[in-house]
GROMACS .gro file of C-alpha atoms in nm:
model
  379
    1MET     CA    1  -0.655   2.391   1.430
    2GLY     CA    2  -0.844   2.132   1.224
    3VAL     CA    3  -0.777   1.759   1.205
    4PRO     CA    4  -0.484   1.611   1.005
    5ALA     CA    5  -0.517   1.299   0.793
    6ALA     CA    6  -0.264   1.113   1.008
    7ARG     CA    7  -0.078   1.167   1.333
    8ILE     CA    8   0.206   0.953   1.468
    9VAL     CA    9   0.194   0.932   1.847
   10PHE     CA   10   0.510   0.904   2.059
   11ASP     CA   11   0.476   1.071   2.397
   12GLU     CA   12   0.762   1.197   2.613
   13ASN     CA   13   0.808   0.861   2.785
   14ASP     CA   14   0.817   0.679   2.450
   15ARG     CA   15   1.079   0.916   2.315
   16ALA     CA   16   1.294   0.880   2.627
   17ALA     CA   17   1.277   0.500   2.611
   18VAL     CA   18   1.379   0.498   2.245
   19ALA     CA   19   1.664   0.744   2.309
   20GLU     CA   20   1.795   0.528   2.593
   21ALA     CA   21   1.784   0.217   2.373
   22VAL     CA   22   1.964   0.389   2.086
   23SER     CA   23   2.232   0.520   2.322
   24GLU     CA   24   2.286   0.167   2.452
   25MET     CA   25   2.319   0.013   2.106
   26LEU     CA   26   2.554   0.286   1.986
   27ALA     CA   27   2.774   0.213   2.285
   28THR     CA   28   2.780  -0.160   2.215
   29GLY     CA   29   2.787  -0.140   1.834
   30ALA     CA   30   2.502  -0.393   1.806
   31LEU     CA   31   2.306  -0.228   1.526
   32THR     CA   32   2.145  -0.519   1.340
   33LEU     CA   33   2.000  -0.860   1.432
   34GLY     CA   34   2.075  -0.799   1.798
   35PRO     CA   35   1.887  -0.818   2.128
   36TRP     CA   36   1.627  -0.555   2.039
   37THR     CA   37   1.523  -0.745   1.728
   38GLU     CA   38   1.477  -1.060   1.934
   39ARG     CA   39   1.288  -0.867   2.201
   40PHE     CA   40   1.055  -0.715   1.941
   41GLU     CA   41   0.989  -1.055   1.784
   42GLN     CA   42   0.905  -1.213   2.118
   43SER     CA   43   0.680  -0.926   2.226
   44PHE     CA   44   0.490  -0.911   1.898
   45ALA     CA   45   0.437  -1.288   1.893
   46ALA     CA   46   0.310  -1.283   2.251
   47GLU     CA   47   0.076  -0.992   2.178
   48HIS     CA   48  -0.087  -1.193   1.897
   49GLY     CA   49  -0.077  -1.540   2.050
   50ALA     CA   50   0.169  -1.672   1.792
   51THR     CA   51   0.456  -1.913   1.842
   52HIS     CA   52   0.716  -1.768   1.602
   53ALA     CA   53   0.791  -1.416   1.479
   54VAL     CA   54   1.059  -1.293   1.239
   55ALA     CA   55   1.131  -0.920   1.210
   56VAL     CA   56   1.219  -0.792   0.863
   57ALA     CA   57   1.275  -0.467   0.675
   58SER     CA   58   0.915  -0.399   0.564
   59GLY     CA   59   0.569  -0.544   0.537
   60THR     CA   60   0.630  -0.603   0.167
   61ALA     CA   61   0.944  -0.801   0.248
   62ALA     CA   62   0.750  -1.002   0.507
   63LEU     CA   63   0.494  -1.107   0.246
   64GLU     CA   64   0.752  -1.182  -0.023
   65ILE     CA   65   0.960  -1.391   0.217
   66VAL     CA   66   0.654  -1.597   0.314
   67LEU     CA   67   0.569  -1.657  -0.052
   68ARG     CA   68   0.928  -1.752  -0.127
   69GLY     CA   69   0.920  -1.993   0.164
   70LEU     CA   70   0.605  -2.150   0.015
   71ASP     CA   71   0.774  -2.159  -0.329
   72VAL     CA   72   0.504  -2.004  -0.548
   73ARG     CA   73   0.741  -1.973  -0.846
   74GLY     CA   74   0.564  -2.012  -1.179
   75ARG     CA   75   0.226  -2.065  -1.015
   76ASP     CA   76  -0.091  -1.867  -0.937
   77VAL     CA   77  -0.155  -1.676  -0.616
   78VAL     CA   78  -0.507  -1.546  -0.551
   79VAL     CA   79  -0.521  -1.192  -0.415
   80PRO     CA   80  -0.818  -0.957  -0.359
   81ALA     CA   81  -0.831  -0.663  -0.597
   82VAL     CA   82  -0.889  -0.424  -0.305
   83THR     CA   83  -0.544  -0.394  -0.154
   84PHE     CA   84  -0.219  -0.204  -0.191
   85TYR     CA   85   0.009  -0.266  -0.489
   86ALA     CA   86   0.267  -0.428  -0.259
   87THR     CA   87   0.047  -0.734  -0.208
   88ALA     CA   88   0.065  -0.814  -0.579
   89GLY     CA   89   0.422  -0.687  -0.605
   90ALA     CA   90   0.536  -0.937  -0.343
   91ILE     CA   91   0.375  -1.218  -0.542
   92LEU     CA   92   0.552  -1.115  -0.859
   93HIS     CA   93   0.890  -1.069  -0.691
   94ALA     CA   94   0.851  -1.413  -0.535
   95GLY     CA   95   0.804  -1.553  -0.886
   96GLY     CA   96   0.427  -1.610  -0.871
   97ARG     CA   97   0.140  -1.490  -1.091
   98PRO     CA   98  -0.128  -1.278  -0.923
   99VAL     CA   99  -0.488  -1.381  -0.988
  100PHE     CA  100  -0.723  -1.099  -0.889
  101ALA     CA  101  -1.044  -1.178  -0.705
  102ASP     CA  102  -1.347  -0.964  -0.630
  103VAL     CA  103  -1.444  -0.882  -0.273
  104ASP     CA  104  -1.737  -0.889  -0.034
  105PRO     CA  105  -1.882  -0.533  -0.022
  106ALA     CA  106  -1.952  -0.567   0.352
  107THR     CA  107  -1.588  -0.627   0.448
  108LEU     CA  108  -1.384  -0.536   0.135
  109ALA     CA  109  -1.216  -0.876   0.181
  110LEU     CA  110  -1.228  -1.206  -0.003
  111GLY     CA  111  -1.550  -1.402   0.038
  112PRO     CA  112  -1.600  -1.776  -0.018
  113ASP     CA  113  -1.772  -1.716  -0.353
  114THR     CA  114  -1.512  -1.468  -0.481
  115LEU     CA  115  -1.232  -1.701  -0.374
  116GLU     CA  116  -1.387  -2.003  -0.544
  117ALA     CA  117  -1.427  -1.801  -0.865
  118ALA     CA  118  -1.056  -1.709  -0.868
  119LEU     CA  119  -0.901  -2.048  -0.788
  120THR     CA  120  -0.722  -2.225  -1.070
  121PRO     CA  121  -0.576  -2.576  -1.104
  122ASP     CA  122  -0.234  -2.415  -1.049
  123THR     CA  123  -0.309  -2.207  -0.738
  124ALA     CA  124  -0.008  -2.216  -0.504
  125ALA     CA  125  -0.139  -1.984  -0.230
  126VAL     CA  126  -0.423  -1.749  -0.135
  127VAL     CA  127  -0.360  -1.409   0.025
  128LEU     CA  128  -0.630  -1.275   0.256
  129VAL     CA  129  -0.602  -0.902   0.326
  130HIS     CA  130  -0.746  -0.746   0.644
  131ILE     CA  131  -0.838  -0.407   0.496
  132GLY     CA  132  -0.848  -0.125   0.749
  133GLY     CA  133  -0.775  -0.372   1.030
  134LEU     CA  134  -1.105  -0.559   0.988
  135ILE     CA  135  -1.100  -0.940   0.991
  136THR     CA  136  -1.382  -1.088   0.785
  137PRO     CA  137  -1.613  -1.328   0.969
  138GLU     CA  138  -1.567  -1.560   0.670
  139VAL     CA  139  -1.205  -1.621   0.766
  140ASP     CA  140  -1.268  -1.977   0.886
  141ALA     CA  141  -1.468  -2.059   0.573
  142LEU     CA  142  -1.187  -1.925   0.357
  143ARG     CA  143  -0.934  -2.134   0.547
  144ALA     CA  144  -1.154  -2.442   0.502
  145ILE     CA  145  -1.169  -2.390   0.125
  146CYS     CA  146  -0.790  -2.365   0.114
  147ASP     CA  147  -0.736  -2.664   0.342
  148ALA     CA  148  -0.966  -2.882   0.132
  149ARG     CA  149  -0.741  -2.817  -0.168
  150GLY     CA  150  -0.408  -2.824   0.014
  151ILE     CA  151  -0.350  -2.453  -0.057
  152PRO     CA  152  -0.174  -2.234   0.203
  153LEU     CA  153  -0.369  -1.931   0.326
  154VAL     CA  154  -0.144  -1.629   0.387
  155GLU     CA  155  -0.263  -1.322   0.576
  156ASP     CA  156  -0.163  -0.976   0.460
  157ALA     CA  157  -0.213  -0.824   0.804
  158ALA     CA  158  -0.031  -0.498   0.725
  159HIS     CA  159  -0.328  -0.302   0.868
  160ALA     CA  160  -0.428  -0.539   1.147
  161HIS     CA  161  -0.201  -0.502   1.453
  162GLY     CA  162  -0.409  -0.607   1.752
  163SER     CA  163  -0.721  -0.692   1.548
  164SER     CA  164  -0.903  -1.017   1.622
  165TYR     CA  165  -1.199  -1.236   1.534
  166LEU     CA  166  -1.371  -1.439   1.806
  167GLY     CA  167  -1.072  -1.368   2.029
  168ARG     CA  168  -0.813  -1.495   1.781
  169ALA     CA  169  -0.556  -1.242   1.662
  170ALA     CA  170  -0.475  -1.137   1.308
  171GLY     CA  171  -0.179  -1.325   1.167
  172THR     CA  172  -0.276  -1.658   1.325
  173PHE     CA  173  -0.551  -1.783   1.092
  174GLY     CA  174  -0.328  -1.890   0.804
  175THR     CA  175   0.006  -2.055   0.739
  176ALA     CA  176   0.167  -1.718   0.812
  177GLY     CA  177   0.078  -1.354   0.862
  178ALA     CA  178   0.271  -1.052   0.732
  179PHE     CA  179   0.258  -0.718   0.918
  180SER     CA  180   0.388  -0.372   0.829
  181PHE     CA  181   0.533  -0.110   1.063
  182TYR     CA  182   0.521   0.183   0.819
  183PRO     CA  183   0.501   0.511   1.017
  184THR     CA  184   0.123   0.555   0.982
  185LYS     CA  185   0.038   0.208   1.117
  186VAL     CA  186  -0.127   0.169   1.460
  187THR     CA  187   0.215   0.076   1.596
  188THR     CA  188   0.532   0.155   1.404
  189SER     CA  189   0.903   0.085   1.405
  190GLY     CA  190   0.970   0.367   1.156
  191GLU     CA  191   1.016   0.111   0.881
  192GLY     CA  192   0.984  -0.263   0.920
  193GLY     CA  193   0.771  -0.573   0.900
  194MET     CA  194   0.697  -0.892   1.092
  195ILE     CA  195   0.615  -1.250   0.999
  196LEU     CA  196   0.403  -1.460   1.236
  197THR     CA  197   0.378  -1.835   1.189
  198GLU     CA  198   0.330  -2.162   1.375
  199SER     CA  199   0.574  -2.332   1.138
  200ALA     CA  200   0.931  -2.365   1.268
  201GLU     CA  201   1.037  -2.455   0.913
  202LEU     CA  202   0.890  -2.135   0.768
  203ARG     CA  203   1.044  -1.934   1.054
  204ASP     CA  204   1.387  -2.076   0.971
  205GLU     CA  205   1.341  -2.006   0.598
  206ALA     CA  206   1.243  -1.648   0.679
  207ARG     CA  207   1.554  -1.594   0.889
  208ILE     CA  208   1.770  -1.719   0.603
  209HIS     CA  209   1.595  -1.509   0.337
  210ARG     CA  210   1.611  -1.185   0.539
  211ASP     CA  211   1.990  -1.200   0.568
  212GLN     CA  212   2.096  -1.233   0.204
  213GLY     CA  213   2.011  -1.602   0.199
  214LYS     CA  214   2.297  -1.693   0.432
  215GLY     CA  215   2.285  -2.027   0.606
  216SER     CA  216   2.403  -1.859   0.927
  217PHE     CA  217   2.470  -1.504   1.045
  218THR     CA  218   2.843  -1.556   1.089
  219THR     CA  219   2.922  -1.717   0.751
  220ASN     CA  220   2.913  -1.615   0.387
  221HIS     CA  221   2.764  -1.943   0.268
  222HIS     CA  222   2.451  -1.845   0.076
  223VAL     CA  223   2.185  -2.115   0.042
  224ARG     CA  224   1.885  -1.909  -0.077
  225LEU     CA  225   1.827  -1.615  -0.311
  226GLY     CA  226   1.765  -1.384  -0.020
  227ALA     CA  227   1.811  -1.009   0.007
  228SER     CA  228   1.895  -0.736   0.256
  229TRP     CA  229   1.569  -0.767   0.446
  230ARG     CA  230   1.703  -0.726   0.800
  231MET     CA  231   1.538  -0.496   1.053
  232SER     CA  232   1.788  -0.259   1.214
  233GLU     CA  233   1.825  -0.249   1.591
  234PRO     CA  234   1.706   0.117   1.612
  235ASN     CA  235   1.391   0.019   1.422
  236ALA     CA  236   1.340  -0.280   1.650
  237ALA     CA  237   1.376  -0.061   1.960
  238ILE     CA  238   1.121   0.190   1.826
  239GLY     CA  239   0.884  -0.095   1.749
  240THR     CA  240   0.925  -0.257   2.090
  241VAL     CA  241   0.854   0.070   2.271
  242HIS     CA  242   0.552   0.154   2.056
  243LEU     CA  243   0.407  -0.196   2.085
  244ARG     CA  244   0.366  -0.143   2.459
  245ARG     CA  245   0.087   0.104   2.380
  246LEU     CA  246  -0.099  -0.110   2.127
  247LYS     CA  247  -0.396  -0.193   2.352
  248GLU     CA  248  -0.430   0.172   2.459
  249PHE     CA  249  -0.414   0.292   2.099
  250VAL     CA  250  -0.672   0.040   1.978
  251GLU     CA  251  -0.916   0.134   2.255
  252THR     CA  252  -0.886   0.504   2.164
  253ARG     CA  253  -0.941   0.432   1.796
  254ARG     CA  254  -1.239   0.209   1.870
  255ARG     CA  255  -1.406   0.487   2.074
  256VAL     CA  256  -1.366   0.723   1.780
  257ALA     CA  257  -1.508   0.462   1.542
  258GLN     CA  258  -1.811   0.402   1.764
  259ARG     CA  259  -1.890   0.773   1.758
  260TYR     CA  260  -1.851   0.776   1.378
  261ASP     CA  261  -2.079   0.472   1.347
  262ALA     CA  262  -2.356   0.646   1.539
  263ALA     CA  263  -2.326   0.974   1.349
  264LEU     CA  264  -2.274   0.841   0.997
  265GLY     CA  265  -2.550   0.587   1.036
  266ALA     CA  266  -2.791   0.879   1.044
  267LEU     CA  267  -2.670   1.020   0.711
  268ASP     CA  268  -2.886   0.904   0.424
  269GLY     CA  269  -2.670   0.758   0.147
  270LEU     CA  270  -2.334   0.755   0.328
  271THR     CA  271  -2.252   0.395   0.417
  272PRO     CA  272  -1.991   0.305   0.680
  273VAL     CA  273  -1.810  -0.028   0.651
  274LEU     CA  274  -1.928  -0.165   0.984
  275GLU     CA  275  -1.756  -0.416   1.209
  276PRO     CA  276  -1.925  -0.757   1.182
  277ALA     CA  277  -2.028  -0.955   1.487
  278GLY     CA  278  -1.729  -1.135   1.639
  279SER     CA  279  -1.474  -0.908   1.474
  280ARG     CA  280  -1.275  -0.661   1.682
  281GLY     CA  281  -1.087  -0.422   1.457
  282ASN     CA  282  -0.809  -0.179   1.540
  283TYR     CA  283  -0.955   0.087   1.307
  284TYR     CA  284  -0.633   0.156   1.126
  285LYS     CA  285  -0.877   0.303   0.877
  286TYR     CA  286  -1.240   0.407   0.916
  287ILE     CA  287  -1.399   0.345   0.577
  288ALA     CA  288  -1.728   0.481   0.445
  289LEU     CA  289  -1.882   0.471   0.097
  290LEU     CA  290  -2.011   0.789  -0.067
  291PRO     CA  291  -2.336   0.774  -0.263
  292PRO     CA  292  -2.289   0.668  -0.628
  293GLY     CA  293  -2.194   0.958  -0.853
  294THR     CA  294  -2.045   1.176  -0.578
  295ASP     CA  295  -1.733   1.366  -0.683
  296ARG     CA  296  -1.492   1.229  -0.422
  297ALA     CA  297  -1.212   1.475  -0.493
  298ALA     CA  298  -1.450   1.770  -0.460
  299PHE     CA  299  -1.598   1.622  -0.141
  300LYS     CA  300  -1.256   1.586   0.020
  301ARG     CA  301  -1.153   1.931  -0.095
  302ALA     CA  302  -1.465   2.089   0.059
  303VAL     CA  303  -1.411   1.914   0.392
  304ALA     CA  304  -1.048   2.033   0.397
  305GLU     CA  305  -1.105   2.391   0.283
  306GLU     CA  306  -1.417   2.463   0.486
  307TYR     CA  307  -1.340   2.274   0.808
  308GLU     CA  308  -0.963   2.203   0.798
  309VAL     CA  309  -1.037   1.830   0.820
  310ARG     CA  310  -0.812   1.615   0.603
  311LEU     CA  311  -0.955   1.277   0.510
  312SER     CA  312  -0.690   1.008   0.507
  313GLY     CA  313  -0.590   0.818   0.194
  314GLU     CA  314  -0.834   0.566   0.052
  315VAL     CA  315  -0.781   0.190   0.079
  316TYR     CA  316  -0.772   0.203  -0.215
  317ASP     CA  317  -0.881   0.442  -0.492
  318LEU     CA  318  -0.781   0.204  -0.774
  319PRO     CA  319  -0.817  -0.175  -0.754
  320LEU     CA  320  -0.520  -0.393  -0.842
  321HIS     CA  321  -0.655  -0.518  -1.175
  322LEU     CA  322  -0.678  -0.157  -1.298
  323GLN     CA  323  -0.326  -0.059  -1.190
  324PRO     CA  324  -0.127   0.012  -1.509
  325VAL     CA  325   0.176  -0.193  -1.407
  326LEU     CA  326  -0.044  -0.499  -1.340
  327ALA     CA  327  -0.232  -0.484  -1.672
  328PRO     CA  328  -0.070  -0.807  -1.803
  329TYR     CA  329  -0.250  -1.000  -1.527
  330ARG     CA  330  -0.593  -0.845  -1.582
  331ARG     CA  331  -0.849  -1.111  -1.674
  332THR     CA  332  -1.197  -0.977  -1.613
  333ALA     CA  333  -1.397  -0.694  -1.464
  334LEU     CA  334  -1.440  -0.709  -1.087
  335PRO     CA  335  -1.749  -0.496  -1.030
  336VAL     CA  336  -1.762  -0.485  -0.651
  337ALA     CA  337  -1.395  -0.391  -0.620
  338GLU     CA  338  -1.434  -0.123  -0.886
  339ASP     CA  339  -1.740   0.021  -0.714
  340VAL     CA  340  -1.605   0.035  -0.358
  341CYS     CA  341  -1.269   0.176  -0.469
  342ALA     CA  342  -1.447   0.452  -0.662
  343ARG     CA  343  -1.670   0.555  -0.369
  344GLN     CA  344  -1.475   0.504  -0.049
  345ILE     CA  345  -1.342   0.771   0.182
  346CYS     CA  346  -1.148   0.725   0.507
  347LEU     CA  347  -1.219   0.946   0.806
  348PRO     CA  348  -0.919   1.040   1.021
  349VAL     CA  349  -0.863   0.817   1.325
  350HIS     CA  350  -0.568   0.892   1.554
  351SER     CA  351  -0.436   0.698   1.852
  352ASP     CA  352  -0.472   1.010   2.070
  353MET     CA  353  -0.779   1.161   1.903
  354THR     CA  354  -0.983   1.397   2.119
  355GLU     CA  355  -1.361   1.424   2.143
  356ASP     CA  356  -1.345   1.774   1.996
  357GLU     CA  357  -1.155   1.646   1.693
  358THR     CA  358  -1.401   1.363   1.649
  359GLU     CA  359  -1.697   1.600   1.661
  360LEU     CA  360  -1.533   1.836   1.412
  361VAL     CA  361  -1.488   1.550   1.164
  362ILE     CA  362  -1.852   1.450   1.206
  363GLU     CA  363  -1.968   1.809   1.160
  364ALA     CA  364  -1.756   1.853   0.846
  365VAL     CA  365  -1.852   1.525   0.678
  366SER     CA  366  -2.220   1.564   0.765
  367ALA     CA  367  -2.247   1.921   0.638
  368VAL     CA  368  -2.060   1.856   0.313
  369HIS     CA  369  -2.255   1.535   0.253
  370ARG     CA  370  -2.589   1.716   0.292
  371ARG     CA  371  -2.482   1.988   0.053
  372PHE     CA  372  -2.345   1.748  -0.209
  373THR     CA  373  -2.641   1.512  -0.204
  374GLY     CA  374  -2.929   1.729  -0.086
  375ARG     CA  375  -3.002   1.456   0.168
  376ARG     CA  376  -3.064   1.504   0.537
  377THR     CA  377  -3.019   1.284   0.838
  378THR     CA  378  -3.254   0.993   0.882
  379GLY     CA  379  -3.447   0.898   1.195
   0.00000   0.00000   0.00000
């Protein structure tokens, strides 16, 4: 049957729990900012060891709300070039100017040197992105650089549900963390996002911004330029139910990744992005770099046509500073970002992936790699 690029996992018990919750809310008429939203916030905060959580309409909204709360208007915000457009889009919509930084090739994240090179006298915030659910071991060093300059560090943790470094969860290293619950994420609410923070002030600002900038839910007195960024109660119920399986899902994905590590490590010229010591990723994505000069599109096509294995979408195939819509903010070449975006592939990892599926992916990638490069396994 092959292996799809993505698979969203809700078993029979999950579906029954969601159906029961939706039936309850339809009976009561509580369809937004109700008990399920609060339950989801509390559960997600507890899962990540955070004090405050605010559920919103999307991961993009979560990041924009945080940046609005920090008031980056008219100022610079450093962002790694290897991330999704939404990271830069949130900066622009919050009134800031994105400043693109290169990345560490070992983690695809900001490093101390790349951050220092991108800071300006007018930097209002720094956004650290946990690509593929991997937290860089330089996270404390990055926070120290920001703290020394009085600059807030914000985590774009859209990929990082349940990921940690030295036992500390994603979303708790900076002033705030922004998560996404898009359907392909390790846990999903259908659509939605979450803000984690230790700041009661930022929590309160986020609650105001998500509800059209109203000072309170029951009035029409608008005190901020907010928007319709509420999470619906059905979305919150889906998210609450799915969150219960986060640990199970992460363990399954990590077993798949360990098998990939062992197999791909023996392929000459194909380089996995490995988990550093102390980091415990959720493997939202399993990233590997093809040898320079490999035709990625042809490689993916061969794996799909010959083995029915669909490689998932790259993270990402075009760095931010080369995105057409962001051309006005392009300042310089970023060679590492350009290289890793041109060569990366992502092997499928599912929260219920079987051993047979894992072995088929390994067989497909190994065989196509040998044919494309003429290289054999090492060792």
